[in-house]
Amino acid sequence: MSKLIFYDLMQIFKSSVSAVLPENLIKKSLNYCPITQKLSIGCENYNLENKNVYVIGAGKAVQNMAIEVENILNSKIKQGIISIPVGSLKTKQSENNDIQYLEGAKDNLPDEKAIITTRKIKDLVSKLTHDDFLLVLISGGGSALLSLPKEPITLQEKTTLIKKLANSGADIKELNTVRKWISDIKGGQLAMHAQPAQIVTLILSDVVGDPIDMIASGPTVLHDDNPMDAINIIKNFKLYNDIPLSIKTLLEEKNHTKTFPNDKVKNIILGSNKLSIRAATSKAYELNYLPIELSNIVTGNVGDLVQEYVNLVKIFCDFRNGNDNINNLQSQLKALNIPGFNLNFAENTNEVSSIRTKDLCLILGGETTVKVNGSGLGGRNQQLALEFSKALSSSSNELKGHEIYFLSAGTDGIDGPTDAAGAIGHLNLISQCKEANIDVDMYINNNDSYIFYTKFNSGELHVVIGHTNTNVMDIHLIIIKKSM
């Protein structure tokens, strides 16, 4: 694979991450005047005079959010507790120790450390009064880090159910719907514990479409789901007969009344996948590609999506070869089963003509799922890159005259329980594996994509950037260029 292409893909991806760094988003959104004690957040204004300010948060991005909040509000903060992933704690802590940063949720799974921190957060907010202002910071990873199962459900019972659902192919919305009903903190319950304090929640979205009730399972958002929604999700994946009595009893309870302080709560989205895609587009232009933004709400199973992506590549290659006109291009693209597909680019005559002549960078974002059949080590992005490469190889005769490269990576820097953000695939990857006597199917079928990319060419196609301390789902980049 060309080192230049690898460099370009990495630069475009890194730019998409930089655009949603939490400290930058906080700087842009928050303004505080110590003299008047007025706080502005976007278009909203808050009078903090005679108010005690508390800060809590959970997620992969909230540490940097909280540090910047401290820089802005400084001594106005009375106390804070921030729940962050294991291994992400910075050496520099708060100088006045008003905010505690506590680690938990190893491998993005709830654990005892996360439970202990969540109990501390619940105890803190439960003591707040009318004179208090609670600033809540939420980002991706918050569901695992802000975790407190409803009694008598145990942590083991809860995590086992969520893991089984995820491995069966449940998407993030389905997982969070179930989480809310078996949690004592999610689904608006944090806000209810904090009554009667005023609450403002700043959100970095890691959920497709940015529904605030689904991000970290909406700890400060009223949810009006019926418990039958959670029951039906579990039944759809044929797991209901296997769940413990504690969960069944809770879900089947008749009384689910709640009082939510709507007038006291404001939820604000600061950053999302849309911002990442815009930044990727700018960087691709800078690198002399023609970038085409196609979707920021890609979902679905990796196994299904790879064929749609291959069809997408075929359509563009065919058009570049002069075999189709713009009307056929549009109709073929409309037929693709890719959520949120955007065809606005096809209305720009200059851009359409450039499709045939310039190197393309197709840009998509979202979050896929993987149905786990094996016992290997990997993540959805590495699995997608490997399966896409295999599907490309099967269509190589239809792609003659073109080089195809693909990057799939998570903006949080972590793909599954691995140290990689994702991986790169390309048209010739499978043929190179055959020459090296590598059985790609073995790695795909065993969901062992991490081990494959670690071994193949000494890991040169792995995307490893470490914890980014942000998370707005995944970025998919497809480069199409004429063969040299």
XYZ file of C-alpha atoms in Angstrom:
484
model
C 0.000 0.000 0.000
C 1.239 3.485 -0.870
C 2.690 5.303 2.139
C 1.275 8.546 0.759
C -2.276 7.159 0.747
C -1.801 5.857 4.294
C -0.573 9.311 5.326
C -3.560 11.002 3.668
C -6.086 8.684 5.302
C -4.499 9.202 8.714
C -4.377 12.994 8.301
C -8.031 13.151 7.271
C -9.053 10.914 10.172
C -6.979 12.835 12.725
C -8.512 16.117 11.557
C -11.971 14.659 12.180
C -10.923 13.839 15.749
C -9.321 17.234 16.413
C -12.548 19.017 15.477
C -14.400 17.453 18.404
C -11.745 17.691 21.093
C -13.804 18.508 24.184
C -11.612 21.319 25.503
C -12.077 23.218 22.237
C -15.836 22.724 22.310
C -16.054 23.998 25.906
C -13.928 27.069 25.108
C -16.218 27.947 22.215
C -19.457 27.396 24.129
C -18.911 28.661 27.687
C -18.298 32.218 28.853
C -18.252 33.311 32.503
C -17.889 36.777 34.010
C -16.617 36.564 37.629
C -17.716 40.143 38.334
C -21.370 39.729 37.380
C -21.328 35.951 37.995
C -23.184 35.453 34.728
C -22.592 32.243 32.791
C -23.485 31.969 29.109
C -23.640 28.639 27.328
C -24.349 29.174 23.660
C -27.562 31.211 23.588
C -28.503 30.375 27.188
C -27.668 32.675 30.135
C -27.511 31.743 33.827
C -27.135 33.914 36.920
C -24.822 32.121 39.357
C -24.950 34.815 42.023
C -25.629 33.184 45.409
C -25.453 29.787 43.704
C -23.204 26.868 44.611
C -21.837 25.232 41.460
C -21.313 21.466 41.282
C -19.832 19.563 38.340
C -20.328 15.897 37.590
C -19.663 13.890 34.449
C -19.101 10.535 32.835
C -17.602 9.490 29.522
C -14.487 9.184 27.430
C -14.408 12.928 26.694
C -15.486 14.480 29.977
C -12.059 14.720 31.626
C -10.925 17.421 29.197
C -14.372 19.008 29.302
C -14.151 19.247 33.089
C -10.594 20.601 33.084
C -11.670 23.419 30.759
C -14.792 24.061 32.851
C -12.479 24.417 35.864
C -10.348 26.911 33.955
C -13.460 28.971 33.175
C -15.414 28.786 36.460
C -12.405 28.338 38.749
C -13.203 28.996 42.433
C -16.938 29.200 41.700
C -16.970 25.376 41.670
C -17.764 23.947 45.102
C -17.332 20.248 44.305
C -17.216 17.816 41.412
C -16.870 14.131 40.550
C -15.896 12.959 37.074
C -16.016 9.283 36.006
C -13.453 8.483 33.298
C -12.079 5.330 31.586
C -9.321 3.242 33.111
C -5.935 4.376 31.838
C -7.017 7.878 30.789
C -6.299 9.830 33.992
C -3.998 12.790 33.404
C -1.094 13.420 35.785
C -2.159 17.026 36.369
C -5.114 17.130 38.734
C -7.208 20.045 39.946
C -5.036 22.439 41.942
C -7.740 23.065 44.525
C -8.944 19.441 44.464
C -12.557 20.553 44.095
C -13.085 18.063 41.265
C -12.218 14.392 41.648
C -11.344 12.345 38.557
C -12.053 8.658 39.170
C -11.296 5.820 36.750
C -13.446 2.800 35.957
C -15.178 0.717 33.268
C -12.187 -1.181 31.927
C -12.664 -2.148 28.256
C -15.777 0.070 28.230
C -17.680 -2.328 30.482
C -19.277 -1.391 33.839
C -17.226 -2.605 36.804
C -17.076 -2.153 40.565
C -14.976 0.998 40.246
C -17.583 2.601 37.997
C -20.337 1.533 40.415
C -18.522 3.097 43.380
C -18.010 6.375 41.495
C -21.656 6.439 40.393
C -22.793 5.940 43.991
C -20.641 8.914 45.002
C -22.237 10.996 42.243
C -25.726 9.938 43.322
C -24.956 10.770 46.958
C -23.612 14.194 45.948
C -26.557 15.242 43.774
C -29.134 13.876 46.213
C -28.063 16.550 48.733
C -28.503 19.519 46.371
C -31.013 22.311 47.067
C -32.706 25.266 45.320
C -29.513 27.251 45.863
C -27.392 24.862 43.792
C -26.452 24.766 40.094
C -25.446 21.375 38.686
C -23.369 21.209 35.513
C -23.427 17.708 34.011
C -20.877 16.645 31.378
C -21.771 13.645 29.208
C -20.043 11.889 26.327
C -19.680 8.490 24.721
C -18.737 5.805 27.214
C -21.020 7.390 29.781
C -23.324 4.382 29.922
C -20.534 2.169 31.274
C -19.004 4.848 33.514
C -22.293 6.076 35.011
C -23.651 2.720 36.021
C -25.791 1.744 39.008
C -28.140 -1.251 38.599
C -31.520 -1.000 40.298
C -31.680 -3.177 43.382
C -31.771 -6.140 43.618
C -30.147 -6.492 40.170
C -26.426 -7.194 40.445
C -23.692 -5.762 38.261
C -22.958 -9.250 36.920
C -26.608 -9.774 35.940
C -26.785 -6.419 34.183
C -23.479 -6.730 32.286
C -24.233 -10.299 31.224
C -27.534 -9.234 29.663
C -26.041 -6.198 27.887
C -23.111 -8.268 26.588
C -25.445 -10.965 25.240
C -27.578 -8.327 23.504
C -24.516 -6.648 21.976
C -23.081 -9.957 20.775
C -26.455 -10.807 19.241
C -26.330 -7.635 17.137
C -28.360 -5.157 19.211
C -27.612 -1.561 18.229
C -26.821 1.299 20.622
C -30.439 2.472 20.803
C -31.675 -0.989 21.713
C -28.934 -1.422 24.305
C -29.671 1.935 25.913
C -33.419 1.291 26.011
C -32.758 -1.821 28.092
C -30.084 -0.087 30.205
C -32.484 2.692 31.220
C -35.012 0.274 32.693
C -32.538 -1.668 34.809
C -30.570 1.361 36.047
C -30.991 3.670 39.038
C -29.258 6.598 37.296
C -30.098 6.480 33.566
C -33.265 7.587 31.775
C -33.577 10.910 33.635
C -33.121 9.429 37.089
C -29.953 11.417 37.803
C -31.976 14.625 37.294
C -34.688 13.333 39.606
C -32.124 12.560 42.313
C -30.777 16.136 41.946
C -34.128 17.887 42.527
C -34.636 20.769 43.221
C -31.283 22.046 41.854
C -31.007 23.748 38.461
C -29.331 21.391 35.954
C -27.518 22.042 32.678
C -26.108 19.080 30.780
C -23.453 19.528 28.081
C -23.348 16.612 25.672
C -20.847 15.252 23.187
C -22.963 12.889 21.101
C -21.873 9.348 20.280
C -25.289 8.152 19.102
C -26.569 8.168 15.518
C -28.947 11.068 14.950
C -28.015 12.698 18.299
C -31.113 11.694 20.339
C -30.305 13.149 23.772
C -32.281 10.465 25.603
C -29.976 7.797 24.180
C -26.559 9.427 24.743
C -25.130 7.722 27.857
C -28.722 6.492 28.250
C -29.970 10.032 29.024
C -29.270 10.504 32.756
C -30.885 13.980 32.706
C -33.507 13.342 30.004
C -37.064 12.254 30.712
C -37.764 9.020 28.877
C -41.282 7.934 28.131
C -40.423 4.427 26.954
C -42.663 1.644 28.115
C -40.931 -1.223 29.934
C -42.468 -3.427 27.249
C -40.011 -1.802 24.815
C -37.121 -3.295 26.787
C -38.926 -6.628 27.148
C -39.599 -6.827 23.395
C -35.962 -6.032 22.560
C -34.771 -8.839 24.807
C -37.379 -11.200 23.348
C -36.464 -10.265 19.777
C -32.964 -11.561 20.411
C -34.412 -14.697 22.066
C -32.810 -13.942 25.435
C -35.839 -13.344 27.670
C -36.077 -16.888 28.994
C -32.427 -16.715 30.079
C -32.492 -13.475 32.085
C -32.526 -13.647 35.908
C -35.660 -13.230 38.005
C -34.463 -9.867 39.384
C -34.548 -8.278 35.912
C -37.832 -9.934 34.905
C -39.521 -8.776 38.102
C -38.367 -5.190 37.616
C -39.443 -5.000 33.963
C -42.818 -6.567 34.675
C -43.673 -4.204 37.564
C -46.971 -2.380 37.090
C -46.023 0.858 38.862
C -43.478 2.964 36.979
C -44.609 6.434 38.040
C -42.035 9.262 38.068
C -41.837 12.999 38.581
C -39.384 14.762 36.284
C -38.256 18.398 36.818
C -38.665 19.579 33.192
C -38.469 23.267 34.122
C -35.178 22.728 35.951
C -33.241 20.830 33.278
C -31.552 21.975 30.064
C -29.715 19.535 27.746
C -27.320 21.003 25.151
C -25.401 19.125 22.422
C -21.928 20.653 21.923
C -20.441 18.253 19.393
C -21.367 15.361 17.132
C -20.298 13.234 14.169
C -21.434 16.032 11.836
C -18.600 18.262 13.068
C -16.074 15.474 12.508
C -17.240 14.909 8.952
C -17.022 18.626 8.151
C -13.432 18.694 9.383
C -12.571 15.565 7.381
C -14.015 17.251 4.301
C -11.827 20.323 4.793
C -8.680 18.242 5.233
C -9.484 16.119 2.165
C -9.835 19.311 0.083
C -6.511 20.479 1.465
C -4.910 17.209 0.341
C -6.323 17.714 -3.178
C -9.104 15.140 -3.061
C -12.696 15.729 -4.070
C -14.482 14.965 -0.777
C -18.083 13.794 -0.875
C -20.060 13.727 2.382
C -22.546 10.876 2.088
C -23.964 10.143 5.560
C -23.413 10.768 9.272
C -25.954 8.201 10.465
C -24.569 4.925 9.094
C -25.854 1.955 11.065
C -26.378 -1.750 10.518
C -24.499 -5.000 10.733
C -20.986 -5.007 9.297
C -21.772 -8.079 7.227
C -24.602 -6.272 5.431
C -22.888 -2.907 5.158
C -19.767 -4.160 3.370
C -21.760 -5.147 0.285
C -23.491 -1.762 0.191
C -20.085 -0.072 0.382
C -18.740 -2.274 -2.418
C -21.780 -1.385 -4.546
C -21.125 2.266 -3.743
C -17.546 1.967 -4.992
C -18.664 0.124 -8.147
C -21.149 2.875 -8.996
C -18.533 5.614 -8.707
C -15.905 3.629 -10.622
C -18.370 2.903 -13.417
C -19.262 6.588 -13.651
C -15.581 7.571 -13.687
C -15.043 5.167 -16.589
C -17.680 7.062 -18.589
C -20.186 4.213 -18.632
C -23.027 6.213 -17.045
C -24.587 9.656 -17.046
C -25.459 11.732 -13.994
C -29.099 10.605 -13.946
C -28.077 6.955 -13.809
C -25.516 7.780 -11.106
C -28.203 9.386 -8.982
C -30.723 6.584 -9.431
C -28.137 3.903 -8.642
C -26.994 5.711 -5.507
C -30.594 6.147 -4.352
C -31.059 2.383 -4.546
C -28.292 1.764 -2.009
C -29.341 0.721 1.482
C -27.126 3.142 3.393
C -28.933 5.115 6.153
C -29.037 8.900 5.778
C -27.566 8.839 2.288
C -26.949 12.378 1.005
C -27.161 13.105 -2.740
C -26.760 16.889 -2.544
C -23.358 16.685 -4.245
C -25.048 15.390 -7.416
C -26.840 18.744 -7.829
C -23.523 20.585 -8.265
C -22.555 20.423 -11.959
C -18.906 21.336 -11.345
C -18.568 18.742 -8.605
C -20.156 16.024 -10.736
C -17.744 16.685 -13.598
C -14.833 16.514 -11.142
C -15.895 13.030 -10.035
C -14.493 11.626 -13.275
C -11.158 13.417 -13.057
C -10.167 13.930 -9.425
C -9.193 11.453 -6.726
C -12.284 10.935 -4.575
C -12.654 10.738 -0.821
C -16.084 9.442 0.170
C -16.823 10.356 3.792
C -19.338 8.648 6.044
C -19.908 8.360 9.783
C -22.003 6.477 12.282
C -21.795 3.294 14.280
C -22.148 -0.266 13.053
C -22.659 -3.540 14.899
C -21.007 -6.933 14.664
C -22.680 -10.255 15.300
C -19.992 -12.127 17.210
C -19.675 -15.750 16.139
C -16.097 -16.436 17.170
C -13.833 -16.041 20.181
C -11.195 -13.789 18.627
C -10.100 -10.268 19.456
C -11.302 -7.296 17.424
C -13.792 -4.461 17.036
C -16.405 -3.283 14.574
C -14.031 -0.984 12.667
C -11.296 -3.577 12.195
C -13.887 -6.183 11.254
C -15.455 -3.787 8.733
C -12.103 -2.929 7.118
C -11.185 -6.609 6.753
C -14.576 -7.768 5.462
C -14.750 -4.813 3.063
C -11.339 -5.758 1.662
C -12.522 -9.300 1.071
C -15.729 -8.130 -0.643
C -13.713 -5.704 -2.802
C -11.432 -8.516 -3.872
C -14.405 -10.540 -5.090
C -15.372 -7.606 -7.349
C -11.867 -6.714 -8.525
C -12.688 -7.329 -12.215
C -15.370 -4.622 -12.074
C -12.969 -2.145 -10.484
C -10.134 -2.366 -12.987
C -8.270 0.854 -13.553
C -8.835 2.043 -9.993
C -7.141 1.856 -6.630
C -9.497 1.602 -3.654
C -8.527 2.321 -0.047
C -10.710 2.285 3.047
C -10.272 3.509 6.621
C -12.717 2.707 9.396
C -11.888 4.018 12.867
C -13.474 5.217 16.093
C -12.993 8.835 17.092
C -12.414 7.697 20.679
C -9.241 5.906 19.586
C -10.499 2.563 20.878
C -12.165 -0.160 18.807
C -13.634 -2.908 20.971
C -11.386 -4.239 23.771
C -8.205 -3.348 21.839
C -5.631 -0.544 21.681
C -6.456 0.220 18.027
C -8.951 2.817 16.788
C -9.573 0.792 13.640
C -7.817 -0.310 10.486
C -7.250 0.275 6.779
C -8.294 -2.053 3.991
C -7.682 -1.924 0.250
C -8.432 -3.630 -3.044
C -5.269 -5.747 -3.119
C -5.186 -6.776 0.537
C -6.681 -10.241 -0.001
C -4.423 -11.073 -2.960
C -1.412 -10.088 -0.846
C -2.675 -12.383 1.912
C -2.964 -15.275 -0.555
C 0.625 -14.729 -1.651
C 1.677 -14.859 2.013
C -0.492 -17.972 2.679
C -2.666 -16.100 5.193
C -6.179 -17.491 5.673
C -8.262 -14.298 5.908
C -11.536 -16.221 6.325
C -10.232 -17.762 9.524
C -9.734 -14.303 11.052
C -13.081 -12.993 9.768
C -15.112 -15.984 10.960
C -13.451 -15.955 14.388
C -13.927 -12.169 14.760
C -10.158 -11.991 15.142
C -9.515 -8.834 13.108
C -7.186 -7.266 15.678
C -4.818 -10.236 15.554
C -4.922 -10.198 11.736
C -3.971 -6.532 11.515
C -1.311 -6.933 14.189
C 0.384 -9.700 12.208
C -0.138 -8.482 8.629
C 2.903 -6.533 7.422
C 3.924 -5.865 11.027
C 0.742 -3.928 11.762
C 1.219 -1.234 9.094
C -2.528 -1.060 8.381
C -3.575 -0.681 12.003
C -4.887 2.739 13.040
C -3.408 3.273 16.504
C -3.663 6.761 18.020
C -4.373 6.008 21.705
C -7.184 7.397 23.859
C -8.359 10.638 22.232
C -10.523 11.700 25.199
C -13.391 12.373 22.819
C -16.023 10.231 21.117
C -18.483 11.005 18.309
C -18.734 7.479 16.884
C -16.838 6.280 13.814
C -15.475 7.754 10.604
C -15.392 5.818 7.306
C -13.181 7.069 4.475
C -13.135 5.546 0.977
C -10.469 6.797 -1.440
C -10.996 6.075 -5.130
C -8.226 6.971 -7.562
C -7.055 5.951 -11.018
C -4.409 3.227 -11.108
C -0.911 4.466 -11.837
